[in-house]
PDB file of C-alpha atoms and ligand atoms in Angstrom:
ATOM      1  CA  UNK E 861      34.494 -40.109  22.258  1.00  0.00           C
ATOM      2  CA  UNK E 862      37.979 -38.492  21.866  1.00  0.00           C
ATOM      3  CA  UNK E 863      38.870 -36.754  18.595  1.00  0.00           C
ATOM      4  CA  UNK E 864      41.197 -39.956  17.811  1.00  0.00           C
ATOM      5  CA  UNK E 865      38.574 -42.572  18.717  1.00  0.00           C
ATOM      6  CA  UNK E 866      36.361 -40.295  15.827  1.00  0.00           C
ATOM      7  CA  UNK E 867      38.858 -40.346  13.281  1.00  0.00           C
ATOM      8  CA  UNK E 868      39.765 -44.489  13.753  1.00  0.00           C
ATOM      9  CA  UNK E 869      35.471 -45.020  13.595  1.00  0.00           C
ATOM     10  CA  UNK E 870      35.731 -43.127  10.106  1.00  0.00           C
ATOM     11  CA  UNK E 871      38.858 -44.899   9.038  1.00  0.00           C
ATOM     12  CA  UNK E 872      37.590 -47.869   9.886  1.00  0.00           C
ATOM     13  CA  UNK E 873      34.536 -47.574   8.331  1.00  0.00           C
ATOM     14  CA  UNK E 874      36.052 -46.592   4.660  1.00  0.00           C
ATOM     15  CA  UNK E 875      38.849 -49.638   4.814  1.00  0.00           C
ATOM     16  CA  UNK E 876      35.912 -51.916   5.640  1.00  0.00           C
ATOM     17  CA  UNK E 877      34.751 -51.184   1.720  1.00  0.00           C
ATOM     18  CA  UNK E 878      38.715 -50.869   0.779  1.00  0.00           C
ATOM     19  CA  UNK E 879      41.309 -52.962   1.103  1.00  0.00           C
ATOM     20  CA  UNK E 880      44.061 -51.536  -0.741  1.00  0.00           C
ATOM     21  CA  UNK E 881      45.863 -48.776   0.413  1.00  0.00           C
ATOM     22  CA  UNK E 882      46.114 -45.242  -1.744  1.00  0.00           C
ATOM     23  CA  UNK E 883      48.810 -43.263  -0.953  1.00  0.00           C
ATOM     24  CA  UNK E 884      47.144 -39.864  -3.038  1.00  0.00           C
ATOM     25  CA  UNK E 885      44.790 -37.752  -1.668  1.00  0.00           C
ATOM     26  CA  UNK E 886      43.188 -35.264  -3.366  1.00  0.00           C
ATOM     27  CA  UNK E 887      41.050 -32.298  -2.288  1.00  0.00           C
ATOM     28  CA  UNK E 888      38.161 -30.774  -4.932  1.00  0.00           C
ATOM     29  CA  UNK E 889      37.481 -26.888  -4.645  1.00  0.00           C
ATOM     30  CA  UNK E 890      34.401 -24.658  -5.827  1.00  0.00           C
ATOM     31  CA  UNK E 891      33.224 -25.963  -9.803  1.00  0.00           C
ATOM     32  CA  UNK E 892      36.113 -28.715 -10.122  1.00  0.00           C
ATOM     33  CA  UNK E 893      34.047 -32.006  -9.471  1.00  0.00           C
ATOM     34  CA  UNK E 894      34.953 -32.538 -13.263  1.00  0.00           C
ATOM     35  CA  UNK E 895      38.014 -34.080 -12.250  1.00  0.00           C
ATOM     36  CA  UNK E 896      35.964 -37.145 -10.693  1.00  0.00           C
ATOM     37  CA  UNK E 897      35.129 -38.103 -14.626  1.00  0.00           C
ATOM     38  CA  UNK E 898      38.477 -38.803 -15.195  1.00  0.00           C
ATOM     39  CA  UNK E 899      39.266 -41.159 -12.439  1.00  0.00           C
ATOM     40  CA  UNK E 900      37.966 -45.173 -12.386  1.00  0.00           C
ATOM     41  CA  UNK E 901      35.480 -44.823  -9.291  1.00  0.00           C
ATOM     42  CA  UNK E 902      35.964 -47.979  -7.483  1.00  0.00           C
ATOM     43  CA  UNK E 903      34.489 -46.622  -4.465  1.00  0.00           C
ATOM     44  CA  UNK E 904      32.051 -44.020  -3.906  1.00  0.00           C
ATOM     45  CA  UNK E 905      31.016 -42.875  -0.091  1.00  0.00           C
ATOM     46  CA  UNK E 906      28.696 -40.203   0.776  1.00  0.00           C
ATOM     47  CA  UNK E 907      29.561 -38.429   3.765  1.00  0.00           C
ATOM     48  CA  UNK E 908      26.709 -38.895   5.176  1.00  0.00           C
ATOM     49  CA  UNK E 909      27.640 -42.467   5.663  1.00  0.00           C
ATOM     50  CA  UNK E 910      30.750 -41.616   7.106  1.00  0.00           C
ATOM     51  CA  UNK E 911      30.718 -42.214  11.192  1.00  0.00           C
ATOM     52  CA  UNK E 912      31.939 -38.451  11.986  1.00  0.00           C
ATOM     53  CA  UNK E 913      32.227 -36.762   9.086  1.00  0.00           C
ATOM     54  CA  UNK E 914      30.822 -33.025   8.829  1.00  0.00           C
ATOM     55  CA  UNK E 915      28.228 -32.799   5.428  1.00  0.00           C
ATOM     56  CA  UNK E 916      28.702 -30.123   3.361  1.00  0.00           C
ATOM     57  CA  UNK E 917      26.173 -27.292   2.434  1.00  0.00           C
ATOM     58  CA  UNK E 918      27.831 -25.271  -0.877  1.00  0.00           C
ATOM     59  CA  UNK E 919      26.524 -25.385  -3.556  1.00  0.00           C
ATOM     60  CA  UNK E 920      29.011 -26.575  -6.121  1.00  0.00           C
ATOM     61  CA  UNK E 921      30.320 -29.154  -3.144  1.00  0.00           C
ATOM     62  CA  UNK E 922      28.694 -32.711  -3.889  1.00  0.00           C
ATOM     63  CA  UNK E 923      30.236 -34.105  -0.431  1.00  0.00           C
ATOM     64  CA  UNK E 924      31.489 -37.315  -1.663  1.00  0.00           C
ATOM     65  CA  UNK E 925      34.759 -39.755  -0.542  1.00  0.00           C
ATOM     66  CA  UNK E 926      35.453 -41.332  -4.044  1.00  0.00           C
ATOM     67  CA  UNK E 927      38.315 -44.211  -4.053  1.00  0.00           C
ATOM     68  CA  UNK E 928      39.806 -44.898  -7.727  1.00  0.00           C
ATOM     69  CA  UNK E 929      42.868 -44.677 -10.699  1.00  0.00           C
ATOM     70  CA  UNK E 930      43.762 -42.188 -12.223  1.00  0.00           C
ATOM     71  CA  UNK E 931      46.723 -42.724 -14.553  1.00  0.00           C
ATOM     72  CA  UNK E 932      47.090 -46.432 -13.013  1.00  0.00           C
ATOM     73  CA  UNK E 933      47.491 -44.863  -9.216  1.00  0.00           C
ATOM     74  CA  UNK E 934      45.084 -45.678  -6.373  1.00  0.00           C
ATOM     75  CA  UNK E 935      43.981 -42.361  -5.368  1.00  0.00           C
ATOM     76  CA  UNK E 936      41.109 -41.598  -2.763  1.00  0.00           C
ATOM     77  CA  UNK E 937      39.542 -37.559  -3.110  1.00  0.00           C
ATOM     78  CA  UNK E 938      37.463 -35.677  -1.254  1.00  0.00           C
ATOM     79  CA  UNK E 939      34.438 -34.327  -3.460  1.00  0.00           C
ATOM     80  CA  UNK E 940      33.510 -30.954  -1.877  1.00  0.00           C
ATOM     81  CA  UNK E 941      35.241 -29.642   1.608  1.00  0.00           C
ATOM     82  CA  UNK E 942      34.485 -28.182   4.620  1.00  0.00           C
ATOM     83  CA  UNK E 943      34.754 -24.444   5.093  1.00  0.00           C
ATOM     84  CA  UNK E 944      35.147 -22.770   8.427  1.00  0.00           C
ATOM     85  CA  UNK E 945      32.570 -19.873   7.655  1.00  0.00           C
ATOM     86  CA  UNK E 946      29.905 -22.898   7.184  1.00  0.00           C
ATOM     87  CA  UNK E 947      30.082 -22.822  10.788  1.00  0.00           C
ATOM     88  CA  UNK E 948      32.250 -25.914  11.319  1.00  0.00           C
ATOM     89  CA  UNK E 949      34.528 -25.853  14.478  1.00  0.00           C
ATOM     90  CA  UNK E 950      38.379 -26.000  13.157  1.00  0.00           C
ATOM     91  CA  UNK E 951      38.417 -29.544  14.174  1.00  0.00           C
ATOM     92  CA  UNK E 952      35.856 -30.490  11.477  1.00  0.00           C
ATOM     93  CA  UNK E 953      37.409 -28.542   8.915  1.00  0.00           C
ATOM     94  CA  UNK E 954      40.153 -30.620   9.039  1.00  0.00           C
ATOM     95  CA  UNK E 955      38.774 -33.811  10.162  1.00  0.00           C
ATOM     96  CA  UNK E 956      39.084 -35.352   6.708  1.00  0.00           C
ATOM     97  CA  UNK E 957      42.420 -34.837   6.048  1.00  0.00           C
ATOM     98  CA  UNK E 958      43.007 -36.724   9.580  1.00  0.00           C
ATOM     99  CA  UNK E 959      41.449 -39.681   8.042  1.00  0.00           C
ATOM    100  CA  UNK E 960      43.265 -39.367   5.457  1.00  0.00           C
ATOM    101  CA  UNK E 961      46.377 -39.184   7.293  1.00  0.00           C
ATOM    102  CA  UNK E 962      45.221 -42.322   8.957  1.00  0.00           C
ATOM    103  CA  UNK E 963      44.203 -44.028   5.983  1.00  0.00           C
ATOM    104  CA  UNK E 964      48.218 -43.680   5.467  1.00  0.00           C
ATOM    105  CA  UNK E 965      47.640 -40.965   2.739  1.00  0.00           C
ATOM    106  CA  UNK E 966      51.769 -39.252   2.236  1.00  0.00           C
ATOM    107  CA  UNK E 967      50.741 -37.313  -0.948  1.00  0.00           C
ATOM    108  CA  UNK E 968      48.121 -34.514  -0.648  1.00  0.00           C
ATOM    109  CA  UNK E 969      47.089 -32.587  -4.002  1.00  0.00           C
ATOM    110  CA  UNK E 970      45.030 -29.428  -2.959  1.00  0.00           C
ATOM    111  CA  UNK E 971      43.100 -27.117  -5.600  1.00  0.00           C
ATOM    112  CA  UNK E 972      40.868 -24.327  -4.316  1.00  0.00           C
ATOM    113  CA  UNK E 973      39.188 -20.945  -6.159  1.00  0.00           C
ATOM    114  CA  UNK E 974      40.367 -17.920  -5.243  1.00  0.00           C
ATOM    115  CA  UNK E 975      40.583 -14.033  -6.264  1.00  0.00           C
ATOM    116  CA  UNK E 976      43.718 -12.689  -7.229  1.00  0.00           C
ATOM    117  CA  UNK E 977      45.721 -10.003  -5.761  1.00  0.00           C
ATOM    118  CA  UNK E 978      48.433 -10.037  -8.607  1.00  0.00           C
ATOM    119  CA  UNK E 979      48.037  -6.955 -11.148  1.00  0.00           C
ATOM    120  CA  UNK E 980      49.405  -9.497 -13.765  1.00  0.00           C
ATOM    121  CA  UNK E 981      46.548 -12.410 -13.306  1.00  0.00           C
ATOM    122  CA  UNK E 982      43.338 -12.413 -14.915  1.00  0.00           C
ATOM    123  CA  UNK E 983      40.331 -14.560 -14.288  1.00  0.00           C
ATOM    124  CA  UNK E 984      41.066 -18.465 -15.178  1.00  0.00           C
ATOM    125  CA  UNK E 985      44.948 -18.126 -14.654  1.00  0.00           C
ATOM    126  CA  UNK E 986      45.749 -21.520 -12.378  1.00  0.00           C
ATOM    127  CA  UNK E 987      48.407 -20.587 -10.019  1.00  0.00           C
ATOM    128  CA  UNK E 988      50.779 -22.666  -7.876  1.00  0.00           C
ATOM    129  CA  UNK E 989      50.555 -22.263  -4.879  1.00  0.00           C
ATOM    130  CA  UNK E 990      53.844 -21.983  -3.350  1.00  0.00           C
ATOM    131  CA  UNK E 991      53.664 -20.143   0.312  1.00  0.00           C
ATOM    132  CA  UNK E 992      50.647 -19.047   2.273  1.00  0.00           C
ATOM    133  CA  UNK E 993      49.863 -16.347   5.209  1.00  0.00           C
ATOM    134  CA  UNK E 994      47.608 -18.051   8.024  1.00  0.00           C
ATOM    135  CA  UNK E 995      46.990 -14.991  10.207  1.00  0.00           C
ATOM    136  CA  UNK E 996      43.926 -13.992   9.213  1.00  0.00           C
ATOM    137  CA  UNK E 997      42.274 -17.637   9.919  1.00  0.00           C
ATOM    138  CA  UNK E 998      41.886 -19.773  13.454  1.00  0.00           C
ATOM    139  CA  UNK E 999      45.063 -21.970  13.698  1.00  0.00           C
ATOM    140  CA  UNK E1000      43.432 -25.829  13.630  1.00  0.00           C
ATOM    141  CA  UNK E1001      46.290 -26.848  15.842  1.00  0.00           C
ATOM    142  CA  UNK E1002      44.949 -24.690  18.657  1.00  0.00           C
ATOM    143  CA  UNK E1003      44.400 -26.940  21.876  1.00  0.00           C
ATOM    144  CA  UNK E1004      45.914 -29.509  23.101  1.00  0.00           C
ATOM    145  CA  UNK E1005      48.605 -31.314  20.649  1.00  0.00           C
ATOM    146  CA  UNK E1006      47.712 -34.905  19.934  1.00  0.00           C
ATOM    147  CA  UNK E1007      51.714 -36.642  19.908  1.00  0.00           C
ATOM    148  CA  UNK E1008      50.139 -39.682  17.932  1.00  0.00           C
ATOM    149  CA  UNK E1009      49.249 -37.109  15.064  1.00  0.00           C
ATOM    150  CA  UNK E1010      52.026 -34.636  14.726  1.00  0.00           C
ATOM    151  CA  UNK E1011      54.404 -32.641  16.945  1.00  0.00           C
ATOM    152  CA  UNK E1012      53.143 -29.335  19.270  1.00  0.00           C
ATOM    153  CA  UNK E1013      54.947 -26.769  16.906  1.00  0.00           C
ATOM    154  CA  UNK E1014      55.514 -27.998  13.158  1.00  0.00           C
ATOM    155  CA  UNK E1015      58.238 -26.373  11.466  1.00  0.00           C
ATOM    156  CA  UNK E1016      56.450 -24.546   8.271  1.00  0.00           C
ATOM    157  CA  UNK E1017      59.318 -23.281   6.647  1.00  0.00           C
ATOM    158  CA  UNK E1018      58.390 -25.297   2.666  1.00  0.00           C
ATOM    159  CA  UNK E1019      54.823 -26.422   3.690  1.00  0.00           C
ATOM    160  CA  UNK E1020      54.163 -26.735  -0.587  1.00  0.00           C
ATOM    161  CA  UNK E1021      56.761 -29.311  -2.069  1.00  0.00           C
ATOM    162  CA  UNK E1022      59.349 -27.729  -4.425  1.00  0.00           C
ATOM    163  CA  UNK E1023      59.907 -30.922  -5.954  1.00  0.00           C
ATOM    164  CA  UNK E1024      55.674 -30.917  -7.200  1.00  0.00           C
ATOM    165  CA  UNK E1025      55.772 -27.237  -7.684  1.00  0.00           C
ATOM    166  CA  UNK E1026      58.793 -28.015  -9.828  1.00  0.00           C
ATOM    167  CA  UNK E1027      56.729 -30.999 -11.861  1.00  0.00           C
ATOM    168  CA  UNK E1028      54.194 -28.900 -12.389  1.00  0.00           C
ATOM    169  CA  UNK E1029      55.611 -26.055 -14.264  1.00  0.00           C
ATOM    170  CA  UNK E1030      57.256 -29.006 -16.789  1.00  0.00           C
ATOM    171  CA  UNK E1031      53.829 -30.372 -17.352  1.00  0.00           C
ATOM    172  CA  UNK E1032      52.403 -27.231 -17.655  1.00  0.00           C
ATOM    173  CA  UNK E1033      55.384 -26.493 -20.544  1.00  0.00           C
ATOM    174  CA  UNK E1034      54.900 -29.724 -21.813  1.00  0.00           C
ATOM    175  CA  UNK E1035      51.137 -29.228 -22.521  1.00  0.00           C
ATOM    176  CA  UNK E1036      51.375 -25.305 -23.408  1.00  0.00           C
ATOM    177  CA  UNK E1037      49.618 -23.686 -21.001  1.00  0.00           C
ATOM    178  CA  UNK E1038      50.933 -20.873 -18.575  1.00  0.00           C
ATOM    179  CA  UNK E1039      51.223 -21.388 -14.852  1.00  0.00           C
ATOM    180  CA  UNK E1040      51.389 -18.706 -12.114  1.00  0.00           C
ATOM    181  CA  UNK E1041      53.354 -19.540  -8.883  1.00  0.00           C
ATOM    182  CA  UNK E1042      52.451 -17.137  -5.709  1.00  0.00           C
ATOM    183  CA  UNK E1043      51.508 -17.009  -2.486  1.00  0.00           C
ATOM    184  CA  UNK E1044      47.698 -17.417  -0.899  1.00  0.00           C
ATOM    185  CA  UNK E1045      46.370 -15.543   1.847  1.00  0.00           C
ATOM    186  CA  UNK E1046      43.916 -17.248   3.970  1.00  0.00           C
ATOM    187  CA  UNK E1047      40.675 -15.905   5.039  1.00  0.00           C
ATOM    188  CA  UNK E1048      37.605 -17.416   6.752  1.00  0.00           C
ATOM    189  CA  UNK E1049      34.844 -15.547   4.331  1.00  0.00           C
ATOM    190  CA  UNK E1050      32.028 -15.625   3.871  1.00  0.00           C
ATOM    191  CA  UNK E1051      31.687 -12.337   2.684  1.00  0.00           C
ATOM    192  CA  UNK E1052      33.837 -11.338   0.040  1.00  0.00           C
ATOM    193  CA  UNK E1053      37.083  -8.513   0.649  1.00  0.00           C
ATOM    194  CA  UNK E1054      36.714  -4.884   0.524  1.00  0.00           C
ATOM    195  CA  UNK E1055      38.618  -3.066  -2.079  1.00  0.00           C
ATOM    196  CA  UNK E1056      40.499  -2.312   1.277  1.00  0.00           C
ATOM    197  CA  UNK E1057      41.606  -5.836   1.945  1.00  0.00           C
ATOM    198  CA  UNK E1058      42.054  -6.738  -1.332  1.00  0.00           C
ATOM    199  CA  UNK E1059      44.743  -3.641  -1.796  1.00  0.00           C
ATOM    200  CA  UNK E1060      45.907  -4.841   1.747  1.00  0.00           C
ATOM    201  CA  UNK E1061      46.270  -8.664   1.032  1.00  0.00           C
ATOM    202  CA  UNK E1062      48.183  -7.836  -2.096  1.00  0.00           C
ATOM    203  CA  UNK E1063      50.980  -5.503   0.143  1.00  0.00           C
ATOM    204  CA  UNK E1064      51.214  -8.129   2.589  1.00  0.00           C
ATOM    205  CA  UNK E1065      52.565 -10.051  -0.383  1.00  0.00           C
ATOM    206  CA  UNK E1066      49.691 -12.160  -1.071  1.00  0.00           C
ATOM    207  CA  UNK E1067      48.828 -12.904  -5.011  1.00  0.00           C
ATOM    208  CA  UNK E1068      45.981 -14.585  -4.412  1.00  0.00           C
ATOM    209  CA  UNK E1069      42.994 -14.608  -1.374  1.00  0.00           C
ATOM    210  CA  UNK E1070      40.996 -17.610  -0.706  1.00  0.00           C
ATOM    211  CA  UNK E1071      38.542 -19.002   2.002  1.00  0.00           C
ATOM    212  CA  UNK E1072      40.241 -22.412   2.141  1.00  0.00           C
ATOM    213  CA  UNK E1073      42.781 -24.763   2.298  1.00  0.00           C
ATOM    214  CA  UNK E1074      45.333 -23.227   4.614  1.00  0.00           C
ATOM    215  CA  UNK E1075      43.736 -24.501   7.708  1.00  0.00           C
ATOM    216  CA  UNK E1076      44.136 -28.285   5.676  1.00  0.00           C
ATOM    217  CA  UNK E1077      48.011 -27.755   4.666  1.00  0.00           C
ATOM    218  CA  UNK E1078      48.784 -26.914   8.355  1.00  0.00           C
ATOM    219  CA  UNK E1079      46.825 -30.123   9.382  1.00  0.00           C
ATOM    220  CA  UNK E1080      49.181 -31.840   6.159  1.00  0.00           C
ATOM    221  CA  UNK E1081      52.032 -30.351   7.143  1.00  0.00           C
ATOM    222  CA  UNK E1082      51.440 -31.688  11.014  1.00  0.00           C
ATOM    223  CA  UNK E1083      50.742 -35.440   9.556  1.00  0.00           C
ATOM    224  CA  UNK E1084      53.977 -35.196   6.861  1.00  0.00           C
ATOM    225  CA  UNK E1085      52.318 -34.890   4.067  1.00  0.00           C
ATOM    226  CA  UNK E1086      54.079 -34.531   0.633  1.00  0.00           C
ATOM    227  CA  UNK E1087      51.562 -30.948  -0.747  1.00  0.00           C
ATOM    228  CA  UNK E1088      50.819 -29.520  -3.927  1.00  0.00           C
ATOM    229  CA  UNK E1089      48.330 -27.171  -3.527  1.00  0.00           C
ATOM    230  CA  UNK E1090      46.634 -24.956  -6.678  1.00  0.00           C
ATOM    231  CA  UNK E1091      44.309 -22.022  -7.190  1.00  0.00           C
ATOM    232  CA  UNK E1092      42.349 -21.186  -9.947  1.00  0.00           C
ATOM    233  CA  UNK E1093      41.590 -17.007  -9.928  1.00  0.00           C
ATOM    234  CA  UNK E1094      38.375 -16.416 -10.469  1.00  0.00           C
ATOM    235  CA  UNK E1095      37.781 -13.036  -9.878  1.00  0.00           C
ATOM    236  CA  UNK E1096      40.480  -9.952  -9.754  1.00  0.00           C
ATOM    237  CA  UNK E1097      39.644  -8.241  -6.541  1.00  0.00           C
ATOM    238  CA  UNK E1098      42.941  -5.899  -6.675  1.00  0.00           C
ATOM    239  CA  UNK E1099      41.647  -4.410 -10.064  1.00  0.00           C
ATOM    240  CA  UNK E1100      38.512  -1.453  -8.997  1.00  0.00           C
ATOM    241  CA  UNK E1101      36.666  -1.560 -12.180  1.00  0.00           C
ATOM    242  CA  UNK E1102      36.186  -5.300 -12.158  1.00  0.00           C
ATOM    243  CA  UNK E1103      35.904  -6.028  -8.619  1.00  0.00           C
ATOM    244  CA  UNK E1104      32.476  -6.919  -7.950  1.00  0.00           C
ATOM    245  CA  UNK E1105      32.191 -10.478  -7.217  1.00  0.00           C
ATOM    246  CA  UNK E1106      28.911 -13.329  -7.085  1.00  0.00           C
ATOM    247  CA  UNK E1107      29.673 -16.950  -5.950  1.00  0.00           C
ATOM    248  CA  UNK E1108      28.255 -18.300  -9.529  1.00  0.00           C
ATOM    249  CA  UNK E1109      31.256 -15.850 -10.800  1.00  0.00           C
ATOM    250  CA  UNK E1110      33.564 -17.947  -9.176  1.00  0.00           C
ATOM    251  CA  UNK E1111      31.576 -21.311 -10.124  1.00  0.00           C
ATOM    252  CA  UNK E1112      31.510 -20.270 -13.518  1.00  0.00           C
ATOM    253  CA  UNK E1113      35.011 -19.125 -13.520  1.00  0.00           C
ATOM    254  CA  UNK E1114      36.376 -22.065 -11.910  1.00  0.00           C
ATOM    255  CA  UNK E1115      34.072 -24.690 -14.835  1.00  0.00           C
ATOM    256  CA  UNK E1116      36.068 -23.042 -17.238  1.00  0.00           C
ATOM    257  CA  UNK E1117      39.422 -23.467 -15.741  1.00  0.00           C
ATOM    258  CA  UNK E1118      38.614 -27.001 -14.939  1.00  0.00           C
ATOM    259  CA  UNK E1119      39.453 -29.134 -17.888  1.00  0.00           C
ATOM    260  CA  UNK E1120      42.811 -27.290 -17.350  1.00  0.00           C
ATOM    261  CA  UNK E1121      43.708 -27.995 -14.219  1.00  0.00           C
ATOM    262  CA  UNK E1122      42.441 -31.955 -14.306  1.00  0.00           C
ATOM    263  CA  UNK E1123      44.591 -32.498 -17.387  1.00  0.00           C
ATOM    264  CA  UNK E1124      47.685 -31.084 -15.010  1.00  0.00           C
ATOM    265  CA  UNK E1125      46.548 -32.875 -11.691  1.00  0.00           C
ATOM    266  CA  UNK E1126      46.164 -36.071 -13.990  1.00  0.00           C
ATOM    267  CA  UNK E1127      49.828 -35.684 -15.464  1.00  0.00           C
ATOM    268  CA  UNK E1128      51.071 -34.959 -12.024  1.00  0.00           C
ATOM    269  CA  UNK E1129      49.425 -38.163 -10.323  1.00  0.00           C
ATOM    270  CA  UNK E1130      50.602 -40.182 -13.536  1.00  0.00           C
ATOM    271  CA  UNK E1131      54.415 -38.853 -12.797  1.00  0.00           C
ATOM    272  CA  UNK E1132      54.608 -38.518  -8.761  1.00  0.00           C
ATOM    273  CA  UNK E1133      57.082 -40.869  -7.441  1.00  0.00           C
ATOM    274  CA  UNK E1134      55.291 -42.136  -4.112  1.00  0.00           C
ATOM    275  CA  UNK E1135      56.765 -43.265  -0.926  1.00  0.00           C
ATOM    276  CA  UNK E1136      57.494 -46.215   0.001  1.00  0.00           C
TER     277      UNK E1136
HETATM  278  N1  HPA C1271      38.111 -13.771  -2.090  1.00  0.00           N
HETATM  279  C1  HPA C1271      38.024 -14.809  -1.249  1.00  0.00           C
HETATM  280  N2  HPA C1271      37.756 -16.024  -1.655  1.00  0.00           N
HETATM  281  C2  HPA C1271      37.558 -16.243  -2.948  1.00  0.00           C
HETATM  282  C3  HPA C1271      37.618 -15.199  -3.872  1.00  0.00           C
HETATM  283  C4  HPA C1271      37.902 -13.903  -3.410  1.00  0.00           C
HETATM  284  O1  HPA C1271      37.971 -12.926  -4.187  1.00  0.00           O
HETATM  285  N3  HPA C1271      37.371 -15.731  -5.096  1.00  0.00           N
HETATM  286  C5  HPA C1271      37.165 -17.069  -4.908  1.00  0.00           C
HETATM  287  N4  HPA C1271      37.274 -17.372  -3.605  1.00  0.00           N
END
């Protein structure tokens, strides 16, 4: 079975539960399942039960396809993600954001942990995410180009939408609570950066390091995807004295920041003007 025969099984198999048609996808990172409290589940799919679909092994990832409202929109999210240092190929990284795009998904809403690189963050800070750097991760578009997905070389010149990036500093305004805006460097983990990289990352121009969601955006980008992507720092890897760093660091870290960042993805879902 070809990679498109895979992804019209799994898209077939979610519409057969779901007739209506969401136009907002959103992706969970590390500690932020909280946000799944707030929505009306109408639907809830393991993805176990999904023909295709890779399961996910982090702890902190519950690995669940939940279809609901929030803020009167039709929404469908993706409960825990796949990472590439898991051991998934590319391909299944990104597989569920090619349902998605098949499930006719034009709005993507992306929120990740990740350490920051900026001297002026501390731990909890959200920040916008509003460029990325992709070398240090394997390209997902690598191999042949499927034309029925997305053109061979996709221009990635404003991959984050100014227009949500934008939104997002007025909520954040509106509801009195600071918002960094910076740019994410992409790495495949799992072990954590050296004091090295960290210093590195940060002169590349990076404010923030993470072991997701570029390969995703690229695979957003590819489908035309309206993104809004959104770290919360968890850790300050730039900073020597306080650079040691545990996964439950970044769970715990990322719990705290989560009430946060749901009441701004909620405001930002009630507000989004969709496509037509
Ligand atoms: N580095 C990479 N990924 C991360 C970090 C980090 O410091 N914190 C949370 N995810």
């Amino acid at each position: 079975m070809d990679l498109l025969q895979k992804i019209n099984a799994a898209t077939s198999f979610i519409q057969s539960s779901c007739s209506e048609q969401p136009l907002i996808g959103v992706v969970l990172g590390s500690g932020l399942g909280g946000f799944t409290e707030e929505m009306i589940v109408e639907h809830s799919i393991n993805y176990s039960d999904i023909p295709h679909f890779p399961v996910s092994t982090v702890e902190g990832h519950s690995g669940k396809m939940l279809i609901g409202r929030m803020a009167g929109k039709l929404i469908v999210v993706l409960s825990g993600r796949f990472h590439y240092y898991e051991g998934y190929t590319t391909s299944e990284v990104v597989f569920p954001i090619r349902v998605m795009q098949k499930m006719g998904i034009k709005h993507l809403l992306i929120s990740n942990a990740a350490g920051g690189t900026n001297t002026g963050f501390k731990v909890g800070d959200l920040m916008v995410i509003k460029d990325h750097i992709s070398f240090a991760i394997v390209n997902p578009l690598i191999g042949k180009n499927i034309d029925e997905l997305g053109i061979r070389f996709p221009d990635m010149s404003e991959p984050y939408s100014k227009k949500l990036i934008e939104k997002a500093h007025q909520i954040a305004k509106n509801e009195g609570f600071e918002l960094k805006e910076g740019v994410y460097f992409g790495v495949t983990g799992p072990s954590f950066e050296t004091r090295a990289e960290y210093k590195l990352i940060h002169q590349f121009g990076a404010d923030a390091v993470g072991m997701s969601t570029v390969q995703e955006v690229i695979i957003a980008v590819h489908a035309g995807m309206q993104i809004f992507a959104i770290s919360v720092i968890t850790d300050i890897g730039i900073r020597e004295e306080e650079n040691t760093i545990s996964h439950k660091d970044v769970l715990d870290a990322a719990n705290a920041s989560a009430p946060k960042l749901t009441s701004l993805l909620k405001t930002m879902i009630a507000t989004m003007e969709l496509a037509s």
